[in-house]
XYZ file of C-alpha atoms in Angstrom:
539
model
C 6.124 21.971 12.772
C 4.491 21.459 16.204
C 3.804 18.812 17.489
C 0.059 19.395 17.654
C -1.682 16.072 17.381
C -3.554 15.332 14.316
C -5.510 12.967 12.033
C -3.134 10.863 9.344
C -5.411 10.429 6.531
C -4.938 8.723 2.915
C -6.158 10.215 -0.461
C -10.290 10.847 -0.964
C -12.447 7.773 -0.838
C -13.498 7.677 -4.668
C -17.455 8.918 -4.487
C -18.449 6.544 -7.103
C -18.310 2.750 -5.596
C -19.298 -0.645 -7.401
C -22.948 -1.470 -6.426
C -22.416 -5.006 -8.109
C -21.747 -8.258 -5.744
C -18.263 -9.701 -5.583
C -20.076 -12.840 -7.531
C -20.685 -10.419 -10.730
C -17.251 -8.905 -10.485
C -15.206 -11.704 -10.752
C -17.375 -13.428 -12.973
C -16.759 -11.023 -15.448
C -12.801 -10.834 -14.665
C -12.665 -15.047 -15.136
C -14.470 -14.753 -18.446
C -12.413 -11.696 -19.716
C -8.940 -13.443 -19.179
C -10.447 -17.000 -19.529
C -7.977 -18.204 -22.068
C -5.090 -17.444 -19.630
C -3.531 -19.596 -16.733
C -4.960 -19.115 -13.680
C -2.760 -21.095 -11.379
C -0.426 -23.393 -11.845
C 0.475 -26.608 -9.489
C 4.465 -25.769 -8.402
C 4.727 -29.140 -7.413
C 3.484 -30.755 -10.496
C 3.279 -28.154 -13.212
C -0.300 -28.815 -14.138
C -2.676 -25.667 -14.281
C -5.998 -24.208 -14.845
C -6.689 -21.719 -16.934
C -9.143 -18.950 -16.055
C -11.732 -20.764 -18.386
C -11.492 -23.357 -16.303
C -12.287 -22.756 -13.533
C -14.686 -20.899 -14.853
C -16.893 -23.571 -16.062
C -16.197 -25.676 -12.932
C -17.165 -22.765 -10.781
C -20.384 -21.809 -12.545
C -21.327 -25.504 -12.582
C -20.952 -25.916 -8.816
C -22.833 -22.985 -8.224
C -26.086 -24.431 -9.822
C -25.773 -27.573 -7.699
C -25.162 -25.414 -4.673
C -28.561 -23.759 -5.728
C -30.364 -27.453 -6.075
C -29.284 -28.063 -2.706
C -31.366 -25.084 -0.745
C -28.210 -22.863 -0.730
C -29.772 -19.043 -0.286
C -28.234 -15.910 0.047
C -26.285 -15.655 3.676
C -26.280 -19.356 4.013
C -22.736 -20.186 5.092
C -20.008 -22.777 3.167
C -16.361 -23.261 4.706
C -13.741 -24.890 3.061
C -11.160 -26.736 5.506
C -8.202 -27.805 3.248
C -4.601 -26.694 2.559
C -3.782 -24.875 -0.860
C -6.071 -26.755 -3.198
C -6.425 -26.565 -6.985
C -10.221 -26.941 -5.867
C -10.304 -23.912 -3.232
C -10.895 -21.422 -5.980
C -14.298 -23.403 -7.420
C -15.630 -23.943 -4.038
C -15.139 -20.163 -3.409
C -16.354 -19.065 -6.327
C -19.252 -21.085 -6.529
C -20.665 -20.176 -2.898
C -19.979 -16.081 -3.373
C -22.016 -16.555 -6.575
C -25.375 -17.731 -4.833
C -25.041 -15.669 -2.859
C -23.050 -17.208 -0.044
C -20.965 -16.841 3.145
C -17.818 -18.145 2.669
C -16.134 -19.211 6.419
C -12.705 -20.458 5.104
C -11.551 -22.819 8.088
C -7.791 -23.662 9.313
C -7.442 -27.301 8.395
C -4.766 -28.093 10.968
C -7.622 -27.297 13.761
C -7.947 -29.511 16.796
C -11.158 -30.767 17.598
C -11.417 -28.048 20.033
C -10.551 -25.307 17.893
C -13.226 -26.736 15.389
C -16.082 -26.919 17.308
C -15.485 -23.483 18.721
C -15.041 -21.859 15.098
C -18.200 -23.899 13.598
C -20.160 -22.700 16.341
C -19.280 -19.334 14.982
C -20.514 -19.360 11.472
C -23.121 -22.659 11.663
C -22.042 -23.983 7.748
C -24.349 -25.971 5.922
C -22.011 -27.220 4.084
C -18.099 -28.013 4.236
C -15.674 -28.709 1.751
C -12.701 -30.867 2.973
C -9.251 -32.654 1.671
C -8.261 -36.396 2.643
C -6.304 -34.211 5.286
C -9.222 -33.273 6.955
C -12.113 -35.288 6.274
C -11.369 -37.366 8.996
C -11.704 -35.224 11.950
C -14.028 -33.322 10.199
C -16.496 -36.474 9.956
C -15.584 -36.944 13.491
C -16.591 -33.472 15.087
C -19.913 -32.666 12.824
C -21.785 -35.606 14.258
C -21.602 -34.313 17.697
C -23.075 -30.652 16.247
C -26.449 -29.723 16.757
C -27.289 -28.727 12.864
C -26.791 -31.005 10.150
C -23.780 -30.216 7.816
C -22.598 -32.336 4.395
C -19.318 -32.656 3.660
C -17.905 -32.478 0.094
C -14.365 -34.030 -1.149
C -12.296 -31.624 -3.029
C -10.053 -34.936 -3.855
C -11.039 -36.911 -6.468
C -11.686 -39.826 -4.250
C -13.325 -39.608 -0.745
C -11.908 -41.701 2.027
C -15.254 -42.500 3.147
C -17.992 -43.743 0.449
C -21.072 -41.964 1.694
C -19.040 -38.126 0.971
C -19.663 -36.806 -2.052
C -16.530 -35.510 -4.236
C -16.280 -32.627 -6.210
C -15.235 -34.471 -9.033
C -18.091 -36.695 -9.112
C -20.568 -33.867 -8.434
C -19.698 -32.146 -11.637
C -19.381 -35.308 -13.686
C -22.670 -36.571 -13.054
C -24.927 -33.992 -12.185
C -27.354 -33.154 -15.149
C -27.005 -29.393 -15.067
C -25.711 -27.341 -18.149
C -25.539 -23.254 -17.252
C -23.434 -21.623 -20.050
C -20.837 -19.821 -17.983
C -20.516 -17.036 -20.396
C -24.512 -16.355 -19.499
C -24.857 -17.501 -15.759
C -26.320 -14.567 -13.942
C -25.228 -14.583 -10.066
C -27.708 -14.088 -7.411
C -28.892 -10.570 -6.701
C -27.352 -10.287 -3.124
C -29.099 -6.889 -2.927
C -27.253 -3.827 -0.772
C -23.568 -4.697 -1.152
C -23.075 -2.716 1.866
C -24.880 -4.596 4.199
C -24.623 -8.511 2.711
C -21.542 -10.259 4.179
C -19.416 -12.322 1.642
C -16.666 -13.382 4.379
C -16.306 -14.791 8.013
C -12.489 -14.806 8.444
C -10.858 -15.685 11.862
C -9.224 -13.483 13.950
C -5.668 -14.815 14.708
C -6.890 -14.955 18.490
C -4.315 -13.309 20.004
C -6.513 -12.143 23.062
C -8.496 -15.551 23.995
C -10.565 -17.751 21.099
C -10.801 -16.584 17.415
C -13.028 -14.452 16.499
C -15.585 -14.729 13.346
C -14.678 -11.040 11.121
C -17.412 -10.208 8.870
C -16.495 -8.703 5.857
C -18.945 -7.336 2.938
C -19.145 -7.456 -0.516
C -17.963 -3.760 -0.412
C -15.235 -4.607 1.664
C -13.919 -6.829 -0.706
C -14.486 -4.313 -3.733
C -13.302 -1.557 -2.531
C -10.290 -3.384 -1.765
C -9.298 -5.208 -5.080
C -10.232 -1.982 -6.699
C -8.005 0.477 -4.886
C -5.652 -1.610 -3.215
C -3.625 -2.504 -6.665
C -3.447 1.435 -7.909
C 0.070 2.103 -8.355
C 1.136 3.280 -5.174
C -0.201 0.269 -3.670
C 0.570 -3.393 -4.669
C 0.474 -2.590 -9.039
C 0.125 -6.450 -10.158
C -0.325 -6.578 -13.483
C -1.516 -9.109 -16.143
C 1.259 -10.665 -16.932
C 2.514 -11.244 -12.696
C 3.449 -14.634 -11.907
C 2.312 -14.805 -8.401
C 3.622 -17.017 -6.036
C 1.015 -18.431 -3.228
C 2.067 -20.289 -0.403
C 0.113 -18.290 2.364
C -2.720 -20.567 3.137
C -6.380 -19.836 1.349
C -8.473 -19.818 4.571
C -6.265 -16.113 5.577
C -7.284 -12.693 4.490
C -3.691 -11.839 3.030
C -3.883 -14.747 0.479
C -7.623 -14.051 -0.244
C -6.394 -10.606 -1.193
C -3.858 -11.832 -3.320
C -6.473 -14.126 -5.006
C -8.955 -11.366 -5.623
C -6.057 -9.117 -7.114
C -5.125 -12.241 -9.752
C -8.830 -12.863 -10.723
C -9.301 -9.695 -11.434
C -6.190 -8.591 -13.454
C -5.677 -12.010 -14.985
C -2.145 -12.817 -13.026
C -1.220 -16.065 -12.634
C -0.651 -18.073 -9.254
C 1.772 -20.798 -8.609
C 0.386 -22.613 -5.422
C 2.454 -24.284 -2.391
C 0.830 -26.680 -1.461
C 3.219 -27.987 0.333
C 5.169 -25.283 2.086
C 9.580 -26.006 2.509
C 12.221 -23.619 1.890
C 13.529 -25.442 -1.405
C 10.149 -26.124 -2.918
C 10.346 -21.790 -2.476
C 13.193 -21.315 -4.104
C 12.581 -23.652 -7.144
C 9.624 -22.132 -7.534
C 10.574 -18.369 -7.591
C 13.063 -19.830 -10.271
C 11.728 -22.407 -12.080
C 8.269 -20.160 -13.316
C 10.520 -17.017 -13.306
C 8.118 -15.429 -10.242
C 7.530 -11.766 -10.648
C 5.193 -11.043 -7.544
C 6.126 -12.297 -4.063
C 3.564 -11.572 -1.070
C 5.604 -13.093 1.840
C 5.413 -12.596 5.764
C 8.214 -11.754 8.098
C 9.635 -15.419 8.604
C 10.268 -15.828 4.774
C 12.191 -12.500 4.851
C 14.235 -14.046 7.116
C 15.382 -16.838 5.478
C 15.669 -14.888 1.876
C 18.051 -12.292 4.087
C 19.797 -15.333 5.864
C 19.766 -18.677 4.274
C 23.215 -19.713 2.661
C 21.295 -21.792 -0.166
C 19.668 -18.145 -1.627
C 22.891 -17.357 -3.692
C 22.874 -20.185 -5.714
C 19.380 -19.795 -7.097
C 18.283 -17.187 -9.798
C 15.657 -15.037 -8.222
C 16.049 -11.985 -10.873
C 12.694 -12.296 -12.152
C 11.635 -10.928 -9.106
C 10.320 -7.286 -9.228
C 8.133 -6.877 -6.321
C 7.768 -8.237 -2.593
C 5.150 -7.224 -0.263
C 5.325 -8.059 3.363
C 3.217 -7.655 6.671
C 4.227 -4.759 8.647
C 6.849 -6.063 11.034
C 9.459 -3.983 11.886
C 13.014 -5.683 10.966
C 16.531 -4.661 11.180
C 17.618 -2.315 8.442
C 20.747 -4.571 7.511
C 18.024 -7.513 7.418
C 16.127 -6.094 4.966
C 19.202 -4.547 2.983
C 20.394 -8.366 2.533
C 16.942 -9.371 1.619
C 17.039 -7.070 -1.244
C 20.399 -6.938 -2.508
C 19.948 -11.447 -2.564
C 16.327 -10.678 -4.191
C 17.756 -7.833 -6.641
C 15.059 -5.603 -5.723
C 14.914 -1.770 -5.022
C 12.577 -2.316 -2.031
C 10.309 -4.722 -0.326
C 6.917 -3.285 0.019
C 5.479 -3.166 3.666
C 2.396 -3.596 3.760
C -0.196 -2.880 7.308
C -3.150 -3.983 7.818
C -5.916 -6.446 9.810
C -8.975 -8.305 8.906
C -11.164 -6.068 10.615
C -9.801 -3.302 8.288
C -10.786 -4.946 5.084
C -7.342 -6.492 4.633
C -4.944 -3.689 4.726
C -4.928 -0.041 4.994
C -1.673 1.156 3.710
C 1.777 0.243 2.834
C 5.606 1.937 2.457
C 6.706 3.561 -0.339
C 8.263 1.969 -3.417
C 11.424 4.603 -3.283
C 13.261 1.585 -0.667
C 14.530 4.853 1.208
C 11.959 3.280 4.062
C 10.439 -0.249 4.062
C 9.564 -0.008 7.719
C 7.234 3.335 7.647
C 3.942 3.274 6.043
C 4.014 6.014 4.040
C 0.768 5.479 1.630
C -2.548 5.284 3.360
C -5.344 3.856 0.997
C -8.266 6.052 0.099
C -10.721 7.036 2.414
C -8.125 5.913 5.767
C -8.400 7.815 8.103
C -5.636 7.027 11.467
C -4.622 8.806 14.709
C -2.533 7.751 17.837
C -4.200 7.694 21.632
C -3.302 7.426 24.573
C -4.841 4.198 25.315
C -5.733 4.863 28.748
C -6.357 8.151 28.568
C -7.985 7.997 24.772
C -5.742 11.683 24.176
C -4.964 11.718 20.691
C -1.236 12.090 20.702
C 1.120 14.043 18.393
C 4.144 13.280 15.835
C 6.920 10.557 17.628
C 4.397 9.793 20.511
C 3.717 6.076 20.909
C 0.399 4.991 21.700
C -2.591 2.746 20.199
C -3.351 3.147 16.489
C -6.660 3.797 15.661
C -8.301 3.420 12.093
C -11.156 4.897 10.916
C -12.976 4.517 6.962
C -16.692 3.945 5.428
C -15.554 1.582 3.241
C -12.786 -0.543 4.983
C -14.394 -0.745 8.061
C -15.969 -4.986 8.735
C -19.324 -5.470 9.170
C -18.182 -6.376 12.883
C -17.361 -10.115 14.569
C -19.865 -13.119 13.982
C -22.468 -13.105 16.669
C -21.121 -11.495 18.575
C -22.317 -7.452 19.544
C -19.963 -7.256 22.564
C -16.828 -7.666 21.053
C -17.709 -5.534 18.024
C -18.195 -2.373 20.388
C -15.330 -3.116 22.419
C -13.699 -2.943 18.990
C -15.130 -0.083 17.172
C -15.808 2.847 19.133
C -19.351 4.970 19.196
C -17.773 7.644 16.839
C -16.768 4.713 14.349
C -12.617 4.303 15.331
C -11.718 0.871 15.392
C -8.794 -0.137 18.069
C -6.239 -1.732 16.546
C -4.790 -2.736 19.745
C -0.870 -2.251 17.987
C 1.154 0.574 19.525
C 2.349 3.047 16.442
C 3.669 6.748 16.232
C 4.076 8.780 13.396
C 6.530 11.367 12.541
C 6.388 14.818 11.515
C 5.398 14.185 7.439
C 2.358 11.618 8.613
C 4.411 7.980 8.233
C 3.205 5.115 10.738
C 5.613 3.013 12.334
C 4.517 0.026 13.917
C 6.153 -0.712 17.317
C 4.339 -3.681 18.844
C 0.971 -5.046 20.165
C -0.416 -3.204 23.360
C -1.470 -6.848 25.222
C 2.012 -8.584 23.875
C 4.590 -5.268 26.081
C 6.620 -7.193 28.690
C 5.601 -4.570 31.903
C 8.843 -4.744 33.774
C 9.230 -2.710 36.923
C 6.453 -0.436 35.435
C 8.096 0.021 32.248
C 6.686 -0.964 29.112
C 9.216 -3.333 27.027
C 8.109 -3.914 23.352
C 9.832 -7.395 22.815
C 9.435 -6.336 18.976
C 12.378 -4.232 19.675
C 14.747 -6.802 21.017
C 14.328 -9.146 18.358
C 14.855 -6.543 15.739
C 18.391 -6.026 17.456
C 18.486 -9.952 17.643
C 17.992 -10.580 14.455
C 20.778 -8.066 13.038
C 23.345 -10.941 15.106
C 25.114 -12.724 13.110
C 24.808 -15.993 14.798
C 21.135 -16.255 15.290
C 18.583 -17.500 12.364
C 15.157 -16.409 14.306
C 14.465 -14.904 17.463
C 11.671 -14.091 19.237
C 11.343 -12.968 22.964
C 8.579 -13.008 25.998
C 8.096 -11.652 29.724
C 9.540 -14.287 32.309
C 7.179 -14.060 35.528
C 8.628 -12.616 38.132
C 7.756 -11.720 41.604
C 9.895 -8.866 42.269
C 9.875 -7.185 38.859
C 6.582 -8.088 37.178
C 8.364 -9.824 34.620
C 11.770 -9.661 33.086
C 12.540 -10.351 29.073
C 13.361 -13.554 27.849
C 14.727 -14.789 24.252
C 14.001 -17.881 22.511
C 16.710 -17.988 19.783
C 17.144 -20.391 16.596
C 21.087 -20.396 16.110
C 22.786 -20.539 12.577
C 23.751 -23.529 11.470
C 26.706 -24.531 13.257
C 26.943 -21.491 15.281
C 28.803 -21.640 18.520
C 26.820 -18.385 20.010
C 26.349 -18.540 23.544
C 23.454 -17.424 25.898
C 25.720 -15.261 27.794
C 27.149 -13.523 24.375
C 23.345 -12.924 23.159
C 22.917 -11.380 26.955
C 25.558 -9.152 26.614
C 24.974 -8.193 22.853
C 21.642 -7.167 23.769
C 22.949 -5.158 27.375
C 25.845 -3.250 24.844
C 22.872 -1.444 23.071
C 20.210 -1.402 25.095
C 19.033 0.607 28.060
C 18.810 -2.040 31.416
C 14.868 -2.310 30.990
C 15.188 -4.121 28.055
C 17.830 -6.703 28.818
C 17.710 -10.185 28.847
C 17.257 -10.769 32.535
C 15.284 -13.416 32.018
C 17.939 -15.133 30.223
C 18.376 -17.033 26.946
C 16.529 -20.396 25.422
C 17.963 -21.929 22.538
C 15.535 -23.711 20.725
C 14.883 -25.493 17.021
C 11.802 -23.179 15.797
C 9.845 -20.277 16.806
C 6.505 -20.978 17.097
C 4.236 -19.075 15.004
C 0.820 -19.114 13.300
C 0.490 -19.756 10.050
C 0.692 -15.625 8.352
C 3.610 -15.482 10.525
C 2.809 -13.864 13.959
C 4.797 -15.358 17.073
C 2.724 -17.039 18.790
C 3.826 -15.550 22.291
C 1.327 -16.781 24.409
C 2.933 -20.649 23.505
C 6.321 -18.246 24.848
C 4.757 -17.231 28.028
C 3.798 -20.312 29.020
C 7.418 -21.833 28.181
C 9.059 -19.120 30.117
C 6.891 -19.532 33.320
C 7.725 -23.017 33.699
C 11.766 -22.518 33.439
């Protein structure tokens, strides 16, 4: 085959779409499977059935209405994983709302910033949040309520969920509760999710109800992610991030059932997976870690486990080999994608020859390759910018904000992903790294994704991640910031010379070696590099 570049697209976009909102849709999945569990506590074993929250949801919805809530008024909910994130959802897409899910853990800072963004009327908080939350909307220049998702409010003048539906005289039989008519589900936003704000502050992506559809309806065909009715899903990726709203959408609408971490530690993880007999496991790259490395795994009995999905990071093959032969499954699904694409766009194929190459594009994605200063399109095994392309998939565009929409999606419709890919000769995608994260040493480009996959295959070290050193001379030179095994007596200089025995001299570790107790990362898992930089330019 030449190497003739060329367009990588997925099977036809289905020509008949769902014109109903997301509100209609899912009410009809909740009453459907509404004698089933919908999630259960992992912690506690308590649950919720789909009827449930089906009641609670509808209910909410109707006092959401009596207090002015209109179609493309926005709610966020700031709170960890809590059995009262699904009703407060639920209830705001059904009147037709914008749901702005907000990172709990925010500094003030971050807060303001992000509220500015979406302007919420209203805000649904934990006793883990109220607090601050109290604290930064009196300084705002709108009003905004808050509303308890705890039974008891730390302050008296906050309403509570619990009190809300116990006392409010409303009655709406949630087998005849007709949503809101949201009109063009093309064109009406259901989501404001943040950007991870890699490049400078998050970013608010707008997603519509179409989006969202066209999603949950393709995304669990076979190829894809397959959950089926009777799944036990395990949750512990937090609420207010696209991947776990995905997963949620999936289980309302094919009846699984979730078990929720609230409260996220490695043995709480593997109790779980064993103790409800887990069949579904949507994980990101630092959990595949310590499934591949942790000494406790063996002990536990993780053979109910069928099926793991996780984000598209490349690892070392004897990594993921571990993972699976510990797991007892034929492969771990790889899935790629971003919230500006609607979630995800494709993931690898279920054969386990290849967890690392995205093999099956979702319907109606279209991707190339350019040369991102040049904007070529580049052929087969040529590295260069991955750009995505799909009526459907494609967001509504940031927040407010025009500017960084166009920088984003081009005039012919290709959004920049900003990640370097290539694909080879039969159309798979590799992911190799982010353009803005390559360490530029002596004018070469260093993905630092590449080190740490050779990092992690060392026996000695538990995590890894590595950043560009400043450096006069050079530009800057690579660094690694390494978590050792327990007990480990690896030094820096062996991880230096590990890395210069397989390595051409651009990538080693001339910046040296940091041992440290955790990689920082956000919370789906990225390494938070820029917190790297800055650590590396003051050694």
């Amino acid at each position: 085959m030449s190497n003739k570049a060329r367009i990588i697209k997925g099977p036809p976009a289905e020509k008949v779409v769902l014109d109903c909102s997301v509100g209609q849709y899912f009410l009809e999945c909740l009453r459907k499977h509404s004698n089933r569990i919908f999630e259960i506590d992992a912690e506690t074993g308590q649950f919720q059935t789909n009827g449930d929250i089906l009641e609670k949801s509808v209910k909410l919805a109707e006092i959401l209405k009596r207090r002015d809530i209109k179609v493309e008024d926005k709610i966020s909910i700031a709170a960890e994983n809590h059995r009262n994130w699904f009703v407060a959802a639920l209830a705001g897409i059904y009147v037709g709302a914008v749901i702005a899910p907000l990172n709990p853990s925010y500094t003030k800072f971050e807060m303001k910033h992000i509220l500015n963004i979406s302007k919420p009327r209203i805000i649904f908080v934990s006793r883990r949040s109220e607090k601050l939350y109290s604290e930064v909307i009196a300084n705002l220049s709108w009003e905004i309520e808050l509303i308890e998702l705890d039974d008891e409010a730390l302050t008296s003048n906050i309403p509570t969920l619990k009190g809300l539906l116990e006392t409010t005289d409303c009655y709406i039989d949630p087998y005849r509760y007709t949503p809101v008519d949201i009109g063009d589900n093309k064109k009406r936003p259901i989501l404001i999710l943040c950007s991870s704000g890699t490049t400078g502050l998050p970013k608010g992506v707008t997603l519509s109800h179409q989006n969202l559809l066209n999603f949950a309806r393709n995304g669990n065909k076979s190829d894809y992610l397959d959950i089926a009715q009777d799944d036990r899903i395990l949750l512990f990726l937090p609420l207010y991030h696209g991947y776990a709203f995905a997963i949620l959408s999936i289980a309302i609408i094919f009846g699984s059932t979730l078990v929720r971490i609230t409260n996220f530690s490695v043995e709480l993880l593997f109790t779980s997976i064993e103790r409800y007999r887990i069949t579904f496991l949507p994980i990101v790259p630092p959990v595949l870690i310590i499934l591949a490395k942790h000494p406790a795994v063996p002990s536990y009995d993780f053979r109910s486990v069928n099926r793991v999905l996780c984000g598209a990071a490349p690892l070392p093959k004897e990594l993921l080999m571990e993972a699976k032969k510990r797991l007892h499954v034929k492969s771990i699904t790889n899935g790629y994608g971003m919230t500006e694409v609607s979630i995800v766009i494709g993931f690898s194929d279920k054969s386990g020859e290849n967890d690392n190459a995205i093999s099956k594009l979702m319907p109606g994605v279209q991707c190339k390759i350019i040369n991102p200063e040049t904007f070529e399109t580049l052929g087969p095994m040529q590295p260069g910018e991955l750009c995505i392309k799909g009526e459907h998939i494609l967001m509504l565009g940031y927040y407010g904000n025009r500017k960084a929409t166009d920088e984003t999606i081009d005039k012919d419709g290709w959004l920049h992903t900003g990640d370097v890919c290539l694909y080879d000769e039969s159309g798979k995608l590799f992911i190799v790294d982010r353009l803005k994260e390559l360490i530029k040493y002596k004018g070469y480009q260093v993905s630092p994704v590449e080190i740490e996959v050779l990092l992690l295959s060392h026996p000695a070290v538990k995590d890894a991640a590595v950043a560009g050193k400043p450096d006069e001379n050079s530009g800057e030179l690579p660094m690694a910031f390494i978590v050792k095994q327990p007990n480990s007596k690896v030094t820096a200089e062996d991880i230096v010379d590990y890395v210069k025995g397989q390595m051409s001299p651009q990538k080693w570790l001339r910046g040296g070696v940091r041992f440290i107790d955790v990689i920082p990362r956000n919370s789906t898992g990225k390494i938070m590099r820029r917190e790297l930089r800055n650590l590396a330019s003051n050694l």
